[in-house]
């Protein structure tokens, strides 16, 4: 059995290097996601305020969190994607139950920038699929709340209005790369009855981040610290990466996904060209199996944990990016790379299978503080499922968003 796996996996690595077409069945992987999520539901999720977040390496129990946690939107988002794929009301019922548990998020000021992740991946998908006006009103209120964190002097949203080592808030305004993803909520709101200012904030944040958050080789700083009063950049630092000058894998994946989405929403070519630049430096430095180590400059590669979650975010983004790039060779490169990433992620090495009830193994949350290292993490599952659905839609000639 072990030998069979080694031969199969070696063939897959070889394929990652040369063969052009997808050889895995996307429906089979989507069915796998349904089966794994069914196991989680069957093992008991009676209380929607206890939301699956991660499973530690070697454990089988989900660590659960409440609606305040930054990851709270991914499980309901998975339920919505399962419903979209299967059309089975059972998933819709779960999605509704878990999305409803997040409504209180808009009853108070934003505790940080993550509000976009929290509500857009969950309630945003719910609104897309059901057009329920209660969801729309929560999303609009969330956009309003998130916009209050914008600092016009700096030109970015304040990511962490609380104590985080290295950022020295409230003395210093801080913005992290992850914040790019939360702009999607603002773009959506501006198009759906919210203030047009939300659009302006999202564009300004994108431009400022483009100017301050990247090194000359287009690798990103995790965080940038600004003078709160003057808005002047002080310096780029890391929080979850290896060092201030390293390329933290998930940070770069947020940049790739973020600028691709900003191009979709603005059709401004500067964002498309930038999305390609931040993508190309990531792709050029990947290990052979296309799944990055947690930080591209981690000191003990190849004996460092991987981060499958970054690969899932990038696979989903690359599929979208491939639909925007007009140079056919480049577009094909992005699509084929995404398909290969999904094929590797769908292998026995990365899928959880019978090891635990998540979809995937080998993600790394916060290596410097030892949090969720080489674990199953809910956002890896969410973006894996999103990427599979996007690929399925592409194969069927449908719009992917
Ligand atoms: N947004 C937090 C993280 O990527 O870990």
Tab-separated table of N, CA and C and ligand atoms in Angstrom, residues 53 70 113-114 117 160 176 178-179 222 240 248 250-251 254 309 364-366 379, ligand 1:
chain	number	residue	atom	x	y	z
A	53	UNK	N	-12.860	25.266	13.729
A	53	UNK	CA	-11.746	26.134	13.281
A	53	UNK	C	-10.520	25.328	12.846
A	70	UNK	N	-11.831	35.338	14.067
A	70	UNK	CA	-11.702	35.799	12.669
A	70	UNK	C	-12.076	34.704	11.671
A	113	UNK	N	-10.114	44.307	11.239
A	113	UNK	CA	-10.434	44.293	9.801
A	113	UNK	C	-11.114	43.003	9.362
A	114	UNK	N	-11.058	41.959	10.187
A	114	UNK	CA	-11.518	40.631	9.772
A	114	UNK	C	-13.015	40.529	9.529
A	117	UNK	N	-13.859	39.000	6.179
A	117	UNK	CA	-13.730	37.541	6.145
A	117	UNK	C	-14.945	36.904	6.825
A	160	UNK	N	-5.569	46.167	12.963
A	160	UNK	CA	-5.614	45.702	14.353
A	160	UNK	C	-5.742	46.873	15.332
A	176	UNK	N	-2.345	45.076	7.633
A	176	UNK	CA	-1.722	43.796	7.263
A	176	UNK	C	-2.197	43.369	5.871
A	178	UNK	N	-3.386	40.648	4.780
A	178	UNK	CA	-4.653	39.913	4.820
A	178	UNK	C	-5.856	40.836	4.604
A	179	UNK	N	-5.674	42.095	4.999
A	179	UNK	CA	-6.742	43.093	4.922
A	179	UNK	C	-7.281	43.271	3.504
A	222	UNK	N	4.281	41.405	5.811
A	222	UNK	CA	2.999	41.025	6.407
A	222	UNK	C	2.269	42.277	6.888
A	240	UNK	N	3.330	36.988	11.449
A	240	UNK	CA	3.211	35.523	11.351
A	240	UNK	C	4.291	34.891	10.475
A	248	UNK	N	6.239	35.514	3.708
A	248	UNK	CA	5.318	34.635	4.436
A	248	UNK	C	4.300	34.113	3.419
A	250	UNK	N	1.287	32.662	3.345
A	250	UNK	CA	-0.130	33.023	3.264
A	250	UNK	C	-0.308	34.517	3.005
A	251	UNK	N	0.618	35.321	3.520
A	251	UNK	CA	0.539	36.757	3.228
A	251	UNK	C	0.587	36.991	1.726
A	254	UNK	N	-2.639	36.044	0.113
A	254	UNK	CA	-3.695	37.070	0.252
A	254	UNK	C	-3.486	38.174	-0.778
A	309	UNK	N	-2.891	25.853	3.223
A	309	UNK	CA	-3.929	26.894	3.106
A	309	UNK	C	-3.510	27.941	2.074
A	364	UNK	N	-0.426	25.746	8.067
A	364	UNK	CA	0.253	26.362	9.213
A	364	UNK	C	-0.337	27.748	9.454
A	365	UNK	N	-0.836	27.937	10.672
A	365	UNK	CA	-1.499	29.195	11.012
A	365	UNK	C	-0.504	30.255	11.460
A	366	UNK	N	0.141	30.016	12.589
A	366	UNK	CA	1.028	31.026	13.181
A	366	UNK	C	2.259	30.321	13.725
A	379	UNK	N	-9.796	27.528	7.004
A	379	UNK	CA	-9.727	28.378	5.794
A	379	UNK	C	-9.056	27.655	4.639
B	1	LIG	N1	-5.684	36.406	8.432
B	1	LIG	C1	-4.921	35.672	9.356
B	1	LIG	C2	-4.088	34.628	8.743
B	1	LIG	O1	-3.995	34.502	7.538
B	1	LIG	O2	-3.524	33.876	9.515
